[in-house]
mmCIF file of N, CA and C in Angstrom:
data_model
loop_
_atom_site.group_PDB
_atom_site.id
_atom_site.type_symbol
_atom_site.label_atom_id
_atom_site.label_comp_id
_atom_site.label_asym_id
_atom_site.label_seq_id
_atom_site.Cartn_x
_atom_site.Cartn_y
_atom_site.Cartn_z
ATOM 1 N N MET S 17 11.432 -49.339 65.163
ATOM 2 C CA MET S 17 12.716 -49.225 65.838
ATOM 3 C C MET S 17 13.829 -49.700 64.895
ATOM 4 N N ILE S 18 14.977 -49.147 65.062
ATOM 5 C CA ILE S 18 16.117 -49.492 64.210
ATOM 6 C C ILE S 18 16.667 -50.863 64.604
ATOM 7 N N ASP S 19 16.918 -51.694 63.614
ATOM 8 C CA ASP S 19 17.563 -52.989 63.838
ATOM 9 C C ASP S 19 19.070 -52.771 63.701
ATOM 10 N N PHE S 20 19.709 -52.431 64.812
ATOM 11 C CA PHE S 20 21.127 -52.099 64.791
ATOM 12 C C PHE S 20 21.995 -53.275 64.338
ATOM 13 N N ASP S 21 21.648 -54.477 64.769
ATOM 14 C CA ASP S 21 22.431 -55.652 64.347
ATOM 15 C C ASP S 21 22.449 -55.778 62.831
ATOM 16 N N LYS S 22 21.300 -55.604 62.219
ATOM 17 C CA LYS S 22 21.208 -55.684 60.757
ATOM 18 C C LYS S 22 21.982 -54.539 60.102
ATOM 19 N N SER S 23 21.846 -53.333 60.646
ATOM 20 C CA SER S 23 22.515 -52.165 60.080
ATOM 21 C C SER S 23 24.035 -52.257 60.163
ATOM 22 N N MET S 24 24.544 -52.928 61.181
ATOM 23 C CA MET S 24 25.988 -52.994 61.409
ATOM 24 C C MET S 24 26.612 -54.306 60.920
ATOM 25 N N LYS S 25 25.804 -55.207 60.387
ATOM 26 C CA LYS S 25 26.280 -56.531 59.965
ATOM 27 C C LYS S 25 27.430 -56.452 58.959
ATOM 28 N N ARG S 26 27.304 -55.611 57.941
ATOM 29 C CA ARG S 26 28.349 -55.497 56.911
ATOM 30 C C ARG S 26 29.659 -54.972 57.502
ATOM 31 N N LEU S 27 29.567 -54.051 58.451
ATOM 32 C CA LEU S 27 30.781 -53.506 59.079
ATOM 33 C C LEU S 27 31.512 -54.590 59.860
ATOM 34 N N ARG S 28 30.768 -55.407 60.580
ATOM 35 C CA ARG S 28 31.382 -56.474 61.379
ATOM 36 C C ARG S 28 32.132 -57.483 60.515
ATOM 37 N N ALA S 29 31.784 -57.580 59.221
ATOM 38 C CA ALA S 29 32.416 -58.542 58.314
ATOM 39 C C ALA S 29 33.691 -57.999 57.647
ATOM 40 N N VAL S 30 34.011 -56.724 57.844
ATOM 41 C CA VAL S 30 35.181 -56.123 57.199
ATOM 42 C C VAL S 30 36.463 -56.616 57.870
ATOM 43 N N ASN S 31 37.458 -56.923 57.051
ATOM 44 C CA ASN S 31 38.750 -57.386 57.550
ATOM 45 C C ASN S 31 39.346 -56.370 58.530
ATOM 46 N N GLY S 32 39.759 -56.833 59.694
ATOM 47 C CA GLY S 32 40.397 -55.994 60.699
ATOM 48 C C GLY S 32 39.451 -55.424 61.738
ATOM 49 N N TYR S 33 38.156 -55.675 61.579
ATOM 50 C CA TYR S 33 37.153 -55.149 62.511
ATOM 51 C C TYR S 33 37.375 -55.693 63.917
ATOM 52 N N LEU S 34 37.292 -54.814 64.910
ATOM 53 C CA LEU S 34 37.409 -55.231 66.307
ATOM 54 C C LEU S 34 36.156 -54.934 67.126
ATOM 55 N N GLY S 35 35.536 -53.801 66.899
ATOM 56 C CA GLY S 35 34.362 -53.456 67.682
ATOM 57 C C GLY S 35 33.740 -52.166 67.198
ATOM 58 N N SER S 36 32.497 -51.916 67.646
ATOM 59 C CA SER S 36 31.798 -50.712 67.217
ATOM 60 C C SER S 36 30.701 -50.332 68.200
ATOM 61 N N ALA S 37 30.199 -49.119 67.991
ATOM 62 C CA ALA S 37 29.075 -48.619 68.776
ATOM 63 C C ALA S 37 28.322 -47.609 67.921
ATOM 64 N N VAL S 38 27.049 -47.444 68.223
ATOM 65 C CA VAL S 38 26.249 -46.388 67.627
ATOM 66 C C VAL S 38 25.799 -45.511 68.785
ATOM 67 N N LEU S 39 26.006 -44.205 68.605
ATOM 68 C CA LEU S 39 25.699 -43.241 69.657
ATOM 69 C C LEU S 39 24.682 -42.221 69.166
ATOM 70 N N ASN S 40 23.870 -41.727 70.080
ATOM 71 C CA ASN S 40 23.022 -40.603 69.701
ATOM 72 C C ASN S 40 23.838 -39.324 69.839
ATOM 73 N N TYR S 41 23.223 -38.192 69.551
ATOM 74 C CA TYR S 41 23.936 -36.916 69.522
ATOM 75 C C TYR S 41 24.631 -36.604 70.848
ATOM 76 N N SER S 42 23.992 -36.971 71.960
ATOM 77 C CA SER S 42 24.567 -36.647 73.268
ATOM 78 C C SER S 42 25.605 -37.652 73.742
ATOM 79 N N GLY S 43 25.855 -38.694 72.956
ATOM 80 C CA GLY S 43 26.888 -39.663 73.303
ATOM 81 C C GLY S 43 26.398 -40.905 74.013
ATOM 82 N N GLU S 44 25.088 -41.067 74.122
ATOM 83 C CA GLU S 44 24.545 -42.275 74.734
ATOM 84 C C GLU S 44 24.668 -43.446 73.768
ATOM 85 N N THR S 45 25.046 -44.607 74.282
ATOM 86 C CA THR S 45 25.230 -45.792 73.458
ATOM 87 C C THR S 45 23.886 -46.429 73.149
ATOM 88 N N LEU S 46 23.608 -46.575 71.844
ATOM 89 C CA LEU S 46 22.375 -47.211 71.388
ATOM 90 C C LEU S 46 22.627 -48.642 70.922
ATOM 91 N N TYR S 47 23.855 -48.911 70.521
ATOM 92 C CA TYR S 47 24.259 -50.234 70.032
ATOM 93 C C TYR S 47 25.709 -50.441 70.430
ATOM 94 N N LEU S 48 26.055 -51.664 70.789
ATOM 95 C CA LEU S 48 27.420 -51.951 71.219
ATOM 96 C C LEU S 48 27.837 -53.346 70.774
ATOM 97 N N ASP S 49 29.012 -53.431 70.161
ATOM 98 C CA ASP S 49 29.617 -54.715 69.821
ATOM 99 C C ASP S 49 31.069 -54.672 70.285
ATOM 100 N N ASN S 50 31.331 -55.290 71.419
ATOM 101 C CA ASN S 50 32.695 -55.326 71.939
ATOM 102 C C ASN S 50 33.175 -56.755 72.179
ATOM 103 N N ASP S 51 32.596 -57.701 71.446
ATOM 104 C CA ASP S 51 32.935 -59.108 71.624
ATOM 105 C C ASP S 51 34.394 -59.419 71.314
ATOM 106 N N ASN S 52 34.998 -58.708 70.365
ATOM 107 C CA ASN S 52 36.375 -59.004 69.949
ATOM 108 C C ASN S 52 37.414 -58.138 70.644
ATOM 109 N N THR S 53 37.007 -57.442 71.688
ATOM 110 C CA THR S 53 37.934 -56.560 72.391
ATOM 111 C C THR S 53 37.904 -56.859 73.880
ATOM 112 N N GLY S 54 38.918 -56.428 74.547
ATOM 113 C CA GLY S 54 38.936 -56.505 76.008
ATOM 114 C C GLY S 54 38.776 -55.120 76.594
ATOM 115 N N THR S 55 38.176 -54.219 75.822
ATOM 116 C CA THR S 55 38.066 -52.830 76.251
ATOM 117 C C THR S 55 36.615 -52.418 76.420
ATOM 118 N N ASP S 56 36.433 -51.291 77.051
ATOM 119 C CA ASP S 56 35.111 -50.717 77.257
ATOM 120 C C ASP S 56 34.800 -49.808 76.073
ATOM 121 N N ILE S 57 34.236 -50.389 75.019
ATOM 122 C CA ILE S 57 33.934 -49.656 73.795
ATOM 123 C C ILE S 57 32.959 -48.509 74.071
ATOM 124 N N ALA S 58 31.975 -48.721 74.911
ATOM 125 C CA ALA S 58 30.988 -47.669 75.199
ATOM 126 C C ALA S 58 31.675 -46.434 75.775
ATOM 127 N N TYR S 59 32.593 -46.639 76.689
ATOM 128 C CA TYR S 59 33.328 -45.519 77.292
ATOM 129 C C TYR S 59 34.207 -44.829 76.251
ATOM 130 N N SER S 60 34.941 -45.616 75.483
ATOM 131 C CA SER S 60 35.815 -45.047 74.455
ATOM 132 C C SER S 60 35.013 -44.275 73.415
ATOM 133 N N ALA S 61 33.876 -44.820 73.003
ATOM 134 C CA ALA S 61 33.032 -44.150 72.016
ATOM 135 C C ALA S 61 32.503 -42.832 72.555
ATOM 136 N N SER S 62 32.144 -42.799 73.825
ATOM 137 C CA SER S 62 31.644 -41.580 74.433
ATOM 138 C C SER S 62 32.730 -40.498 74.487
ATOM 139 N N ILE S 63 33.955 -40.884 74.818
ATOM 140 C CA ILE S 63 35.087 -39.946 74.832
ATOM 141 C C ILE S 63 35.334 -39.420 73.413
ATOM 142 N N PHE S 64 35.324 -40.322 72.443
ATOM 143 C CA PHE S 64 35.551 -39.929 71.047
ATOM 144 C C PHE S 64 34.423 -39.018 70.569
ATOM 145 N N ASN S 65 33.194 -39.264 71.013
ATOM 146 C CA ASN S 65 32.061 -38.410 70.659
ATOM 147 C C ASN S 65 32.283 -36.991 71.187
ATOM 148 N N ASP S 66 32.780 -36.862 72.416
ATOM 149 C CA ASP S 66 33.080 -35.534 72.961
ATOM 150 C C ASP S 66 34.140 -34.832 72.121
ATOM 151 N N ALA S 67 35.175 -35.563 71.727
ATOM 152 C CA ALA S 67 36.235 -34.981 70.893
ATOM 153 C C ALA S 67 35.663 -34.544 69.550
ATOM 154 N N TYR S 68 34.800 -35.360 68.982
ATOM 155 C CA TYR S 68 34.159 -35.023 67.710
ATOM 156 C C TYR S 68 33.378 -33.711 67.839
ATOM 157 N N ARG S 69 32.621 -33.572 68.909
ATOM 158 C CA ARG S 69 31.824 -32.358 69.092
ATOM 159 C C ARG S 69 32.707 -31.125 69.250
ATOM 160 N N MET S 70 33.858 -31.266 69.911
ATOM 161 C CA MET S 70 34.785 -30.141 70.043
ATOM 162 C C MET S 70 35.391 -29.771 68.687
ATOM 163 N N VAL S 71 35.761 -30.777 67.893
ATOM 164 C CA VAL S 71 36.305 -30.526 66.560
ATOM 165 C C VAL S 71 35.241 -29.867 65.682
ATOM 166 N N SER S 72 34.008 -30.328 65.768
ATOM 167 C CA SER S 72 32.922 -29.731 64.995
ATOM 168 C C SER S 72 32.714 -28.273 65.373
ATOM 169 N N GLU S 73 32.768 -27.986 66.653
ATOM 170 C CA GLU S 73 32.608 -26.606 67.112
ATOM 171 C C GLU S 73 33.730 -25.723 66.564
ATOM 172 N N SER S 74 34.948 -26.227 66.573
ATOM 173 C CA SER S 74 36.077 -25.475 66.022
ATOM 174 C C SER S 74 35.908 -25.262 64.524
ATOM 175 N N SER S 75 35.410 -26.269 63.832
ATOM 176 C CA SER S 75 35.174 -26.168 62.398
ATOM 177 C C SER S 75 34.142 -25.086 62.096
ATOM 178 N N LEU S 76 33.078 -25.047 62.887
ATOM 179 C CA LEU S 76 32.055 -24.015 62.721
ATOM 180 C C LEU S 76 32.625 -22.630 63.019
ATOM 181 N N ASP S 77 33.505 -22.540 64.029
ATOM 182 C CA ASP S 77 34.102 -21.260 64.414
ATOM 183 C C ASP S 77 34.928 -20.634 63.293
ATOM 184 N N VAL S 78 35.524 -21.459 62.450
ATOM 185 C CA VAL S 78 36.330 -20.912 61.348
ATOM 186 C C VAL S 78 35.521 -20.742 60.063
ATOM 187 N N GLY S 79 34.216 -21.000 60.149
ATOM 188 C CA GLY S 79 33.355 -20.765 59.009
ATOM 189 C C GLY S 79 33.058 -21.975 58.146
ATOM 190 N N PHE S 80 33.512 -23.141 58.550
ATOM 191 C CA PHE S 80 33.201 -24.363 57.819
ATOM 192 C C PHE S 80 31.951 -25.014 58.409
ATOM 193 N N SER S 81 31.492 -26.073 57.758
ATOM 194 C CA SER S 81 30.343 -26.810 58.284
ATOM 195 C C SER S 81 30.800 -27.748 59.398
ATOM 196 N N GLU S 82 29.820 -28.401 59.999
ATOM 197 C CA GLU S 82 30.098 -29.372 61.055
ATOM 198 C C GLU S 82 30.945 -30.516 60.496
ATOM 199 N N ALA S 83 31.835 -31.051 61.293
ATOM 200 C CA ALA S 83 32.674 -32.174 60.859
ATOM 201 C C ALA S 83 31.793 -33.373 60.529
ATOM 202 N N SER S 84 32.212 -34.138 59.520
ATOM 203 C CA SER S 84 31.453 -35.327 59.151
ATOM 204 C C SER S 84 32.073 -36.592 59.733
ATOM 205 N N SER S 85 33.347 -36.513 60.135
ATOM 206 C CA SER S 85 33.991 -37.679 60.732
ATOM 207 C C SER S 85 35.226 -37.267 61.511
ATOM 208 N N LEU S 86 35.690 -38.190 62.320
ATOM 209 C CA LEU S 86 36.906 -38.009 63.101
ATOM 210 C C LEU S 86 37.643 -39.335 63.083
ATOM 211 N N GLU S 87 38.942 -39.287 62.837
ATOM 212 C CA GLU S 87 39.739 -40.512 62.749
ATOM 213 C C GLU S 87 41.040 -40.337 63.505
ATOM 214 N N ALA S 88 41.405 -41.373 64.241
ATOM 215 C CA ALA S 88 42.711 -41.416 64.888
ATOM 216 C C ALA S 88 43.433 -42.649 64.360
ATOM 217 N N LYS S 89 44.567 -42.417 63.728
ATOM 218 C CA LYS S 89 45.372 -43.514 63.208
ATOM 219 C C LYS S 89 46.554 -43.688 64.157
ATOM 220 N N THR S 90 46.732 -44.918 64.622
ATOM 221 C CA THR S 90 47.835 -45.218 65.526
ATOM 222 C C THR S 90 48.765 -46.230 64.866
ATOM 223 N N LEU S 91 49.835 -46.571 65.526
ATOM 224 C CA LEU S 91 50.756 -47.564 64.969
ATOM 225 C C LEU S 91 50.126 -48.941 64.834
ATOM 226 N N ASP S 92 49.129 -49.218 65.669
ATOM 227 C CA ASP S 92 48.552 -50.564 65.642
ATOM 228 C C ASP S 92 47.055 -50.602 65.357
ATOM 229 N N GLY S 93 46.473 -49.488 64.930
ATOM 230 C CA GLY S 93 45.055 -49.524 64.621
ATOM 231 C C GLY S 93 44.471 -48.190 64.218
ATOM 232 N N HIS S 94 43.165 -48.219 63.991
ATOM 233 C CA HIS S 94 42.414 -47.038 63.582
ATOM 234 C C HIS S 94 41.168 -46.925 64.456
ATOM 235 N N VAL S 95 40.824 -45.704 64.804
ATOM 236 C CA VAL S 95 39.599 -45.421 65.538
ATOM 237 C C VAL S 95 38.830 -44.385 64.725
ATOM 238 N N PHE S 96 37.560 -44.647 64.456
ATOM 239 C CA PHE S 96 36.736 -43.770 63.626
ATOM 240 C C PHE S 96 35.458 -43.395 64.337
ATOM 241 N N LEU S 97 34.962 -42.215 64.004
ATOM 242 C CA LEU S 97 33.616 -41.825 64.356
ATOM 243 C C LEU S 97 33.071 -41.078 63.152
ATOM 244 N N ILE S 98 31.978 -41.572 62.610
ATOM 245 C CA ILE S 98 31.362 -40.958 61.437
ATOM 246 C C ILE S 98 29.980 -40.474 61.824
ATOM 247 N N ASN S 99 29.710 -39.205 61.516
ATOM 248 C CA ASN S 99 28.433 -38.581 61.823
ATOM 249 C C ASN S 99 27.444 -38.880 60.712
ATOM 250 N N SER S 100 26.197 -39.030 61.078
ATOM 251 C CA SER S 100 25.158 -39.390 60.112
ATOM 252 C C SER S 100 24.685 -38.213 59.283
ATOM 253 N N ALA S 101 23.887 -38.536 58.314
ATOM 254 C CA ALA S 101 23.263 -37.519 57.459
ATOM 255 C C ALA S 101 22.319 -36.641 58.257
ATOM 256 N N GLY S 102 21.969 -37.038 59.462
ATOM 257 C CA GLY S 102 21.129 -36.213 60.313
ATOM 258 C C GLY S 102 21.755 -34.870 60.601
ATOM 259 N N ALA S 103 23.054 -34.756 60.338
ATOM 260 C CA ALA S 103 23.745 -33.484 60.557
ATOM 261 C C ALA S 103 23.188 -32.397 59.657
ATOM 262 N N THR S 104 22.545 -32.769 58.564
ATOM 263 C CA THR S 104 21.956 -31.767 57.668
ATOM 264 C C THR S 104 20.630 -31.262 58.220
ATOM 265 N N SER S 105 20.141 -31.920 59.229
ATOM 266 C CA SER S 105 18.892 -31.530 59.870
ATOM 267 C C SER S 105 19.198 -30.655 61.084
ATOM 268 N N LYS S 106 18.286 -29.782 61.407
ATOM 269 C CA LYS S 106 18.430 -28.958 62.611
ATOM 270 C C LYS S 106 18.011 -29.748 63.847
ATOM 271 N N ASP S 107 17.401 -30.899 63.644
ATOM 272 C CA ASP S 107 16.901 -31.728 64.728
ATOM 273 C C ASP S 107 17.983 -32.705 65.182
ATOM 274 N N ASN S 108 18.463 -32.561 66.411
ATOM 275 C CA ASN S 108 19.510 -33.451 66.929
ATOM 276 C C ASN S 108 19.035 -34.883 67.109
ATOM 277 N N PHE S 109 17.716 -35.105 67.129
ATOM 278 C CA PHE S 109 17.174 -36.447 67.318
ATOM 279 C C PHE S 109 17.650 -37.416 66.239
ATOM 280 N N THR S 110 17.791 -36.943 65.010
ATOM 281 C CA THR S 110 18.158 -37.833 63.913
ATOM 282 C C THR S 110 19.671 -37.960 63.718
ATOM 283 N N LYS S 111 20.457 -37.249 64.508
ATOM 284 C CA LYS S 111 21.910 -37.332 64.375
ATOM 285 C C LYS S 111 22.433 -38.559 65.122
ATOM 286 N N LEU S 112 23.133 -39.409 64.393
ATOM 287 C CA LEU S 112 23.757 -40.590 64.982
ATOM 288 C C LEU S 112 25.241 -40.588 64.633
ATOM 289 N N ASN S 113 26.025 -41.160 65.521
ATOM 290 C CA ASN S 113 27.452 -41.333 65.262
ATOM 291 C C ASN S 113 27.783 -42.815 65.325
ATOM 292 N N VAL S 114 28.509 -43.276 64.314
ATOM 293 C CA VAL S 114 28.971 -44.663 64.295
ATOM 294 C C VAL S 114 30.448 -44.645 64.650
ATOM 295 N N PHE S 115 30.802 -45.391 65.664
ATOM 296 C CA PHE S 115 32.162 -45.484 66.179
ATOM 297 C C PHE S 115 32.669 -46.892 65.906
ATOM 298 N N ALA S 116 33.916 -47.010 65.470
ATOM 299 C CA ALA S 116 34.476 -48.343 65.222
ATOM 300 C C ALA S 116 35.979 -48.327 65.422
ATOM 301 N N ILE S 117 36.506 -49.489 65.784
ATOM 302 C CA ILE S 117 37.955 -49.654 65.882
ATOM 303 C C ILE S 117 38.379 -50.828 64.989
ATOM 304 N N PHE S 118 39.538 -50.652 64.354
ATOM 305 C CA PHE S 118 40.082 -51.631 63.418
ATOM 306 C C PHE S 118 41.564 -51.833 63.663
ATOM 307 N N ARG S 119 42.028 -53.045 63.406
ATOM 308 C CA ARG S 119 43.472 -53.309 63.420
ATOM 309 C C ARG S 119 44.132 -52.491 62.322
ATOM 310 N N ASP S 120 45.435 -52.307 62.426
ATOM 311 C CA ASP S 120 46.161 -51.505 61.442
ATOM 312 C C ASP S 120 46.167 -52.139 60.061
ATOM 313 N N ASP S 121 45.972 -53.458 59.965
ATOM 314 C CA ASP S 121 45.962 -54.127 58.667
ATOM 315 C C ASP S 121 44.546 -54.321 58.112
ATOM 316 N N GLY S 122 43.572 -53.662 58.715
ATOM 317 C CA GLY S 122 42.182 -53.797 58.282
ATOM 318 C C GLY S 122 41.891 -53.014 57.014
ATOM 319 N N ASN S 123 40.759 -53.304 56.425
ATOM 320 C CA ASN S 123 40.328 -52.634 55.204
ATOM 321 C C ASN S 123 39.630 -51.322 55.585
ATOM 322 N N VAL S 124 40.442 -50.316 55.850
ATOM 323 C CA VAL S 124 39.961 -49.040 56.359
ATOM 324 C C VAL S 124 39.049 -48.321 55.366
ATOM 325 N N ALA S 125 39.411 -48.319 54.090
ATOM 326 C CA ALA S 125 38.603 -47.631 53.086
ATOM 327 C C ALA S 125 37.196 -48.223 53.014
ATOM 328 N N LEU S 126 37.097 -49.537 52.995
ATOM 329 C CA LEU S 126 35.794 -50.185 52.953
ATOM 330 C C LEU S 126 35.011 -49.901 54.234
ATOM 331 N N ALA S 127 35.686 -49.937 55.357
ATOM 332 C CA ALA S 127 35.021 -49.666 56.640
ATOM 333 C C ALA S 127 34.393 -48.283 56.647
ATOM 334 N N LYS S 128 35.111 -47.282 56.164
ATOM 335 C CA LYS S 128 34.583 -45.918 56.139
ATOM 336 C C LYS S 128 33.345 -45.825 55.249
ATOM 337 N N MET S 129 33.383 -46.467 54.094
ATOM 338 C CA MET S 129 32.228 -46.444 53.189
ATOM 339 C C MET S 129 31.010 -47.081 53.839
ATOM 340 N N ILE S 130 31.210 -48.230 54.471
ATOM 341 C CA ILE S 130 30.107 -48.941 55.111
ATOM 342 C C ILE S 130 29.563 -48.143 56.286
ATOM 343 N N MET S 131 30.463 -47.563 57.087
ATOM 344 C CA MET S 131 30.029 -46.764 58.234
ATOM 345 C C MET S 131 29.204 -45.567 57.781
ATOM 346 N N ASP S 132 29.633 -44.923 56.711
ATOM 347 C CA ASP S 132 28.920 -43.763 56.195
ATOM 348 C C ASP S 132 27.516 -44.153 55.740
ATOM 349 N N LYS S 133 27.415 -45.239 54.991
ATOM 350 C CA LYS S 133 26.103 -45.700 54.509
ATOM 351 C C LYS S 133 25.212 -46.139 55.668
ATOM 352 N N ALA S 134 25.791 -46.857 56.631
ATOM 353 C CA ALA S 134 25.001 -47.335 57.772
ATOM 354 C C ALA S 134 24.487 -46.164 58.596
ATOM 355 N N SER S 135 25.333 -45.168 58.836
ATOM 356 C CA SER S 135 24.888 -44.018 59.634
ATOM 357 C C SER S 135 23.795 -43.243 58.903
ATOM 358 N N ASP S 136 23.938 -43.076 57.585
ATOM 359 C CA ASP S 136 22.904 -42.399 56.800
ATOM 360 C C ASP S 136 21.574 -43.145 56.887
ATOM 361 N N SER S 137 21.641 -44.446 56.695
ATOM 362 C CA SER S 137 20.437 -45.271 56.703
ATOM 363 C C SER S 137 19.734 -45.234 58.062
ATOM 364 N N MET S 138 20.494 -45.378 59.129
ATOM 365 C CA MET S 138 19.894 -45.360 60.467
ATOM 366 C C MET S 138 19.314 -43.992 60.793
ATOM 367 N N SER S 139 19.998 -42.933 60.362
ATOM 368 C CA SER S 139 19.503 -41.577 60.606
ATOM 369 C C SER S 139 18.195 -41.330 59.865
ATOM 370 N N GLN S 140 18.119 -41.794 58.620
ATOM 371 C CA GLN S 140 16.882 -41.634 57.861
ATOM 372 C C GLN S 140 15.741 -42.403 58.511
ATOM 373 N N GLU S 141 16.062 -43.584 59.033
ATOM 374 C CA GLU S 141 15.039 -44.377 59.724
ATOM 375 C C GLU S 141 14.547 -43.650 60.958
ATOM 376 N N LEU S 142 15.445 -43.017 61.698
ATOM 377 C CA LEU S 142 15.038 -42.225 62.859
ATOM 378 C C LEU S 142 14.135 -41.067 62.454
ATOM 379 N N GLY S 143 14.455 -40.452 61.323
ATOM 380 C CA GLY S 143 13.663 -39.334 60.832
ATOM 381 C C GLY S 143 12.231 -39.720 60.480
ATOM 382 N N ARG S 144 12.015 -40.983 60.147
ATOM 383 C CA ARG S 144 10.675 -41.470 59.809
ATOM 384 C C ARG S 144 9.854 -41.829 61.043
ATOM 385 N N MET S 145 10.500 -41.862 62.190
ATOM 386 C CA MET S 145 9.799 -42.261 63.427
ATOM 387 C C MET S 145 8.977 -41.119 63.988
#
């Protein structure tokens, strides 16, 4: 089984981090960290997952590949969803999405790199199961 706490540890240490979730392809929450927020991260992540799937469908409709990430930048923060390397597989079982929210002064570039690596690693682990 995937040790989500271990996989997400580096992300939680990034400056500006507020919360995160890991979702399967259908939007079910597999991991949740909402200790630093007063919001329902699971609900927000599920909504963002639906938006990601709609954007991916539109991307496919114009002849591009599936979207690899979705980002919303606001005046006071950032919301991200990064799709795992499982997207290269035809099997939806290995597709994971990492969702995170950050303050506007957070280290966004580092967060994206860590999220990408964590999603790849967790997806590969799922593929071995």
